[in-house]
mmCIF file of C-alpha atoms in Angstrom:
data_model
loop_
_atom_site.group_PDB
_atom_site.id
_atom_site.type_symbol
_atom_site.label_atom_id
_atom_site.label_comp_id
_atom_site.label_asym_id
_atom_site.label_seq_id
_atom_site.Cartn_x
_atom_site.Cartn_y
_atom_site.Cartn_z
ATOM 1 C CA UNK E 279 -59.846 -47.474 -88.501
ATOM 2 C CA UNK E 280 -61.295 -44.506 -90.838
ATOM 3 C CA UNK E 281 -58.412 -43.924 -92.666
ATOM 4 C CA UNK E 282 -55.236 -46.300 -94.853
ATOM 5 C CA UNK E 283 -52.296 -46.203 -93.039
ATOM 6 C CA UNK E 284 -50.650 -45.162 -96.293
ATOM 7 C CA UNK E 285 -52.813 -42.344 -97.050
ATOM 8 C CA UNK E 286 -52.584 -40.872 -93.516
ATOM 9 C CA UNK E 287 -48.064 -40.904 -94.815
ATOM 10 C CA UNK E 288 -49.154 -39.362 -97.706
ATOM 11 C CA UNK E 289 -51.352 -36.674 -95.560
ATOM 12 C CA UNK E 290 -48.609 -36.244 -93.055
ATOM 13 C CA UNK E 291 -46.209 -35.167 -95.895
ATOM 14 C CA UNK E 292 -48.283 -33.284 -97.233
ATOM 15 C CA UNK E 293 -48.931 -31.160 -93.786
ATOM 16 C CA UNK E 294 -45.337 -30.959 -93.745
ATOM 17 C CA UNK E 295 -45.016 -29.161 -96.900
ATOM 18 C CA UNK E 296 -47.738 -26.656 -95.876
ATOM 19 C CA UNK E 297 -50.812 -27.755 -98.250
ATOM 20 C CA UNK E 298 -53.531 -27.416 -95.916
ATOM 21 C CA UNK E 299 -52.668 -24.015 -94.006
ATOM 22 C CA UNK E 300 -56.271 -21.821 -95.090
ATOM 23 C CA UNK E 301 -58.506 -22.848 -92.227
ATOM 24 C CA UNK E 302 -58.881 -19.321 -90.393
ATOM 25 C CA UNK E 303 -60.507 -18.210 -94.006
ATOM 26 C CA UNK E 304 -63.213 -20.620 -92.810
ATOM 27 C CA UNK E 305 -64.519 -18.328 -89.937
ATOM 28 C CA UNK E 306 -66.331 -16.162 -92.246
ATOM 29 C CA UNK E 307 -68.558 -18.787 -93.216
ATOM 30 C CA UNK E 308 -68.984 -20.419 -90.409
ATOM 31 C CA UNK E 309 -69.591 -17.239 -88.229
ATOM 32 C CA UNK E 310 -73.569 -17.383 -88.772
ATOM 33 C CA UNK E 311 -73.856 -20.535 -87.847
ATOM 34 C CA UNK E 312 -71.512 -20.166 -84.494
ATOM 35 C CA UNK E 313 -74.115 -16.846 -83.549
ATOM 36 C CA UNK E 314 -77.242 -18.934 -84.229
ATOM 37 C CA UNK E 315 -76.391 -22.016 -82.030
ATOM 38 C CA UNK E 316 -74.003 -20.781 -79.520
ATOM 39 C CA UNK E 317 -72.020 -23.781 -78.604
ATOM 40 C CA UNK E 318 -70.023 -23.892 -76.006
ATOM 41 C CA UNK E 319 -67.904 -26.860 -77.206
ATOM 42 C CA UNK E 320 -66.945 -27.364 -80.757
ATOM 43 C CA UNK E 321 -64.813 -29.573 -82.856
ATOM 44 C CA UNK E 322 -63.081 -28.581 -86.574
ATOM 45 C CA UNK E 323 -63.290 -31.795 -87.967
ATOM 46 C CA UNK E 324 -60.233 -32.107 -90.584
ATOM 47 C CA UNK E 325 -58.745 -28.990 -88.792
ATOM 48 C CA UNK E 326 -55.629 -28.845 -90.997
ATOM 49 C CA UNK E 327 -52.938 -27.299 -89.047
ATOM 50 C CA UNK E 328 -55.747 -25.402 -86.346
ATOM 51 C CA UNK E 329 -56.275 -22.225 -87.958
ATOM 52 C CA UNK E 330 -59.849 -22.224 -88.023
ATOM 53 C CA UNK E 331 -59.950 -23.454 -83.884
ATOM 54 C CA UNK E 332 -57.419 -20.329 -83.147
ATOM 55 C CA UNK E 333 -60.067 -18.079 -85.188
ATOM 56 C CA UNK E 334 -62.635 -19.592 -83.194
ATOM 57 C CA UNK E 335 -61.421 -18.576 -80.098
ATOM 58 C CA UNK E 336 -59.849 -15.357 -80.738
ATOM 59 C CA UNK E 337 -63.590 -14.246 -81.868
ATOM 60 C CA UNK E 338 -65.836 -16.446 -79.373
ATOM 61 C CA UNK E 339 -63.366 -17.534 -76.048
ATOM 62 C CA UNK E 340 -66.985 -18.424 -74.576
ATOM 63 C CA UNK E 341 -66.105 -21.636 -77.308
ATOM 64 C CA UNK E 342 -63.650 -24.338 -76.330
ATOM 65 C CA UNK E 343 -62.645 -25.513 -79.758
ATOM 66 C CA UNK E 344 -60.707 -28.533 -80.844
ATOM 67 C CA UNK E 345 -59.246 -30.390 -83.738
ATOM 68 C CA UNK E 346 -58.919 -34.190 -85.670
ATOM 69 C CA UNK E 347 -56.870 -34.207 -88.311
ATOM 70 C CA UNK E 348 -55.055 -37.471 -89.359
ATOM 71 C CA UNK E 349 -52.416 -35.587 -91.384
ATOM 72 C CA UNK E 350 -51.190 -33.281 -88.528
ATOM 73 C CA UNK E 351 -49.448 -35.127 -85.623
ATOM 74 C CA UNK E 352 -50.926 -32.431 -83.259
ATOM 75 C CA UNK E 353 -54.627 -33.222 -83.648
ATOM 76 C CA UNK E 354 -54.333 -36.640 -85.139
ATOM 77 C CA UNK E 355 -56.111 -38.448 -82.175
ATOM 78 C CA UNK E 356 -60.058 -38.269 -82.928
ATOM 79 C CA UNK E 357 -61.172 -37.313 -78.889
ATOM 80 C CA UNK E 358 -63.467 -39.463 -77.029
ATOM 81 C CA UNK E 359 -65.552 -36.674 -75.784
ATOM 82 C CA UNK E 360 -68.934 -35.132 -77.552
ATOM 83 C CA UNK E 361 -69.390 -31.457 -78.735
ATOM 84 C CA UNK E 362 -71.932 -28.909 -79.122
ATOM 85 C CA UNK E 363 -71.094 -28.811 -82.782
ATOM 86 C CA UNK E 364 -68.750 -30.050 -85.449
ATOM 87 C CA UNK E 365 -67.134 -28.215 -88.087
ATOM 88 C CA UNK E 366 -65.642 -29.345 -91.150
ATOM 89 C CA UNK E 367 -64.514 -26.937 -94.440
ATOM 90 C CA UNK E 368 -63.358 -28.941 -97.538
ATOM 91 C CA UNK E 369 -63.073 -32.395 -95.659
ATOM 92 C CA UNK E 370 -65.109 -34.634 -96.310
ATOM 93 C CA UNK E 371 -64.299 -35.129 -100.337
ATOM 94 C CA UNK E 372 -60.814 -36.192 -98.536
ATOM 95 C CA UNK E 373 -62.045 -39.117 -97.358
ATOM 96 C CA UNK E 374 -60.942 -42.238 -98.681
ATOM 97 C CA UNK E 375 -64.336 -43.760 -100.526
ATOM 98 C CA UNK E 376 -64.219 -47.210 -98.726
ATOM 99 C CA UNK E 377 -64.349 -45.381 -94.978
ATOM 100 C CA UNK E 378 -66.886 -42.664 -95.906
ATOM 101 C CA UNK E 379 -69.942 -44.372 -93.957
ATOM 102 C CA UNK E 380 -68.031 -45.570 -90.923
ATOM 103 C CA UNK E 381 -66.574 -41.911 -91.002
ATOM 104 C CA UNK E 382 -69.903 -39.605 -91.398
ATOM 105 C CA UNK E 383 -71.331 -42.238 -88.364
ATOM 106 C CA UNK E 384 -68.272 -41.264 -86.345
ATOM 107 C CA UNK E 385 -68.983 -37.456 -86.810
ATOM 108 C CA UNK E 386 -72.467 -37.999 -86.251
ATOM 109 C CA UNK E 387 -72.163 -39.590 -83.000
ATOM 110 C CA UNK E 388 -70.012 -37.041 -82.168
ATOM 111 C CA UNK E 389 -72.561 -34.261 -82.456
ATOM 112 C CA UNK E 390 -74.517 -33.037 -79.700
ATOM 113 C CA UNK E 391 -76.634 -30.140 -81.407
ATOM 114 C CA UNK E 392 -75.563 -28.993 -84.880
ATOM 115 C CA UNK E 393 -72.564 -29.062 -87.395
ATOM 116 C CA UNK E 394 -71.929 -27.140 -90.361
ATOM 117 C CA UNK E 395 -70.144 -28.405 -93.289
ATOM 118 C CA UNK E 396 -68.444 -27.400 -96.619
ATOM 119 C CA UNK E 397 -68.289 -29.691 -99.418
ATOM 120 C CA UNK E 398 -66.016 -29.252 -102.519
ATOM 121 C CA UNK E 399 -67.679 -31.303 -105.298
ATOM 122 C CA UNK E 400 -65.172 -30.324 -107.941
ATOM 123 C CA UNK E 401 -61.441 -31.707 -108.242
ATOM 124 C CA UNK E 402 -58.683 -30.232 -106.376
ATOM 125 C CA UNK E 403 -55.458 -28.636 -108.026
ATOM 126 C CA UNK E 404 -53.379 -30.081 -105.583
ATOM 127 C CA UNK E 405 -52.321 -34.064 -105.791
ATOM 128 C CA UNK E 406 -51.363 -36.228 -103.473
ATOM 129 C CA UNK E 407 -47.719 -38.151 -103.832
ATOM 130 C CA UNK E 408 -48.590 -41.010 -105.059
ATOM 131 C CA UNK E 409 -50.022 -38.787 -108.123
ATOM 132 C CA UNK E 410 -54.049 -39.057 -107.115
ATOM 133 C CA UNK E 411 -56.481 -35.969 -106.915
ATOM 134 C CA UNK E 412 -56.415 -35.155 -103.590
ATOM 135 C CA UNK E 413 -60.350 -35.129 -103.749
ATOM 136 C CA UNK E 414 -60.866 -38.220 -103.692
ATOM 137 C CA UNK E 415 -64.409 -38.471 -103.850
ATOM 138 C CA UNK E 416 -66.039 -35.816 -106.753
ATOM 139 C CA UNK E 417 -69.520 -36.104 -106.333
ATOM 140 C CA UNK E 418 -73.021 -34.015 -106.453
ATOM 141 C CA UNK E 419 -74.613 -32.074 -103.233
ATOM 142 C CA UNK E 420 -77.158 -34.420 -103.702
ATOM 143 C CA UNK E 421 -75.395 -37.212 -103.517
ATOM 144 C CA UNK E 422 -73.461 -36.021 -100.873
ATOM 145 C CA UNK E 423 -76.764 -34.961 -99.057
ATOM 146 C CA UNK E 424 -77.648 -38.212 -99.517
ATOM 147 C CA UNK E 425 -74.488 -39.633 -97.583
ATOM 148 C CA UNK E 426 -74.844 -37.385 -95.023
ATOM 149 C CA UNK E 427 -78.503 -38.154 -94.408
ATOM 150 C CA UNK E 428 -77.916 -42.099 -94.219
ATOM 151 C CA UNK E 429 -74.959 -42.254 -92.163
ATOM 152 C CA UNK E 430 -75.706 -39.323 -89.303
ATOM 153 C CA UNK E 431 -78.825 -39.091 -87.162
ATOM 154 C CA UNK E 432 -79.430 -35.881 -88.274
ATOM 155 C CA UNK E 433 -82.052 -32.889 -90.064
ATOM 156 C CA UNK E 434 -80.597 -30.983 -92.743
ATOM 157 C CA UNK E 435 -81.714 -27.276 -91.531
ATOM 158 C CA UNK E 436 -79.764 -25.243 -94.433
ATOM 159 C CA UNK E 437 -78.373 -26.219 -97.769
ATOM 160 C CA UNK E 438 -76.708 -23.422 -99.984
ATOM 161 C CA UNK E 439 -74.986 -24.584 -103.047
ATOM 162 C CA UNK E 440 -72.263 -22.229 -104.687
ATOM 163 C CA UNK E 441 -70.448 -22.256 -108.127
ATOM 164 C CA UNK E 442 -66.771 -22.559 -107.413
ATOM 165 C CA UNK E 443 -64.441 -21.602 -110.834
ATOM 166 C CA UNK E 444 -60.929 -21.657 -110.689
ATOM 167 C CA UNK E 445 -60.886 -22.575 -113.948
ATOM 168 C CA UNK E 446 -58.737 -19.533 -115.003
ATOM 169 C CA UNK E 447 -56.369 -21.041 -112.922
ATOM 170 C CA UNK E 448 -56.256 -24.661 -113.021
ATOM 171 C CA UNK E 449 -58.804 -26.074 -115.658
ATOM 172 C CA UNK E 450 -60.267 -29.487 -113.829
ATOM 173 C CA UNK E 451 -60.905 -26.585 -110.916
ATOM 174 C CA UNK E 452 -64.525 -25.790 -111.596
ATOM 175 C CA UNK E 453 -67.689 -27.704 -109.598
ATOM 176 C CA UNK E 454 -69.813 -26.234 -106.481
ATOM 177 C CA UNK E 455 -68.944 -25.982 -103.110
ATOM 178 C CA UNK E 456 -72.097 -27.481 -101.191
ATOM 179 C CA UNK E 457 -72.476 -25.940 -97.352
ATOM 180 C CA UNK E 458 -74.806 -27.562 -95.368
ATOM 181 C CA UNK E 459 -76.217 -27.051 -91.542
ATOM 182 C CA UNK E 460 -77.887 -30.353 -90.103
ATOM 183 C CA UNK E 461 -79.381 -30.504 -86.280
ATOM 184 C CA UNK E 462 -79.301 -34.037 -84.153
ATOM 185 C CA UNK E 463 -82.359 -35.539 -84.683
#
């Protein structure tokens, strides 16, 4: 089990409402990466309602792309099989703290060549129901390259750290957004 029953509710509602609905966005960012290794199989890991996989295969139908997300009842079932690459935009600081590990060693055995990852190390604006950030884990890039480089048999390849502000918005909203290319060992 990677996730609380109870959060996965709280998830589910929040699909419901629409919350999570910015995934094809994604596709400029991880366009580079998608030219430089090619895959042929990919999975969006935390694919939200599958914007981002009908991107990907509007722009590369050489790519059979698919989706996990535990708060969307169409791609909540993580799939068995292995892929080329994994995906995953604004995900990971999602994760409950207490499943992190046992989740970055799922992705990782998942991976065949290469993933790509974004991760938000600021606070949300949205919140979940039960009133939490719905980051739940705020932490540094190198903390989280840390993570990712203890639970995942992987090489970091690329690391580009960003400053995100939205503090004109919503004032917690500032941090850096921490994108990061890694390669199977």
């Amino acid at each position: 089990m990677i996730i609380n029953p109870e959060y996965q509710k709280q998830l589910t509602t929040m699909h419901g409402q629409g919350q999570f609905v910015r995934g094809s966005k994604s596709l400029s960012a991880v366009r580079p990466f998608l030219d430089r290794y090619q895959p042929t199989t990919i999975l969006d890991f935390g694919c939200g309602h599958g914007a981002l996989i009908a991107a990907i295969e509007e722009a590369y139908p050489q790519i059979r792309a698919e989706g996990y997300d535990p708060g969307n009842a169409n791609h909540c079932h993580i799939p068995k099989k292995s892929f080329d690459a994994i995906v995953s935009a604004d995900v990971f600081e999602h994760i409950e703290p207490e499943h992190l590990d046992a989740t970055l060693q799922l992705i990782g055995s998942k991976i065949l060549r290469a993933g790509w990852f974004r991760i938000a190390c600021y606070p949300a604006k949205k919140h979940l129901p039960d009133g939490r950030n719905a980051h739940l884990i705020v932490e540094s890039p190198a903390w989280w390259r840390e993570k990712v480089l203890c639970n995942m048999p992987v090489t970091i390849v690329k690391e580009d750290i960003s400053v995100f502000d939205k503090s004109h918005k919503w004032p917690e909203v500032k941090g850096q957004n921490y994108d990061l290319v890694v390669e199977v060992k």
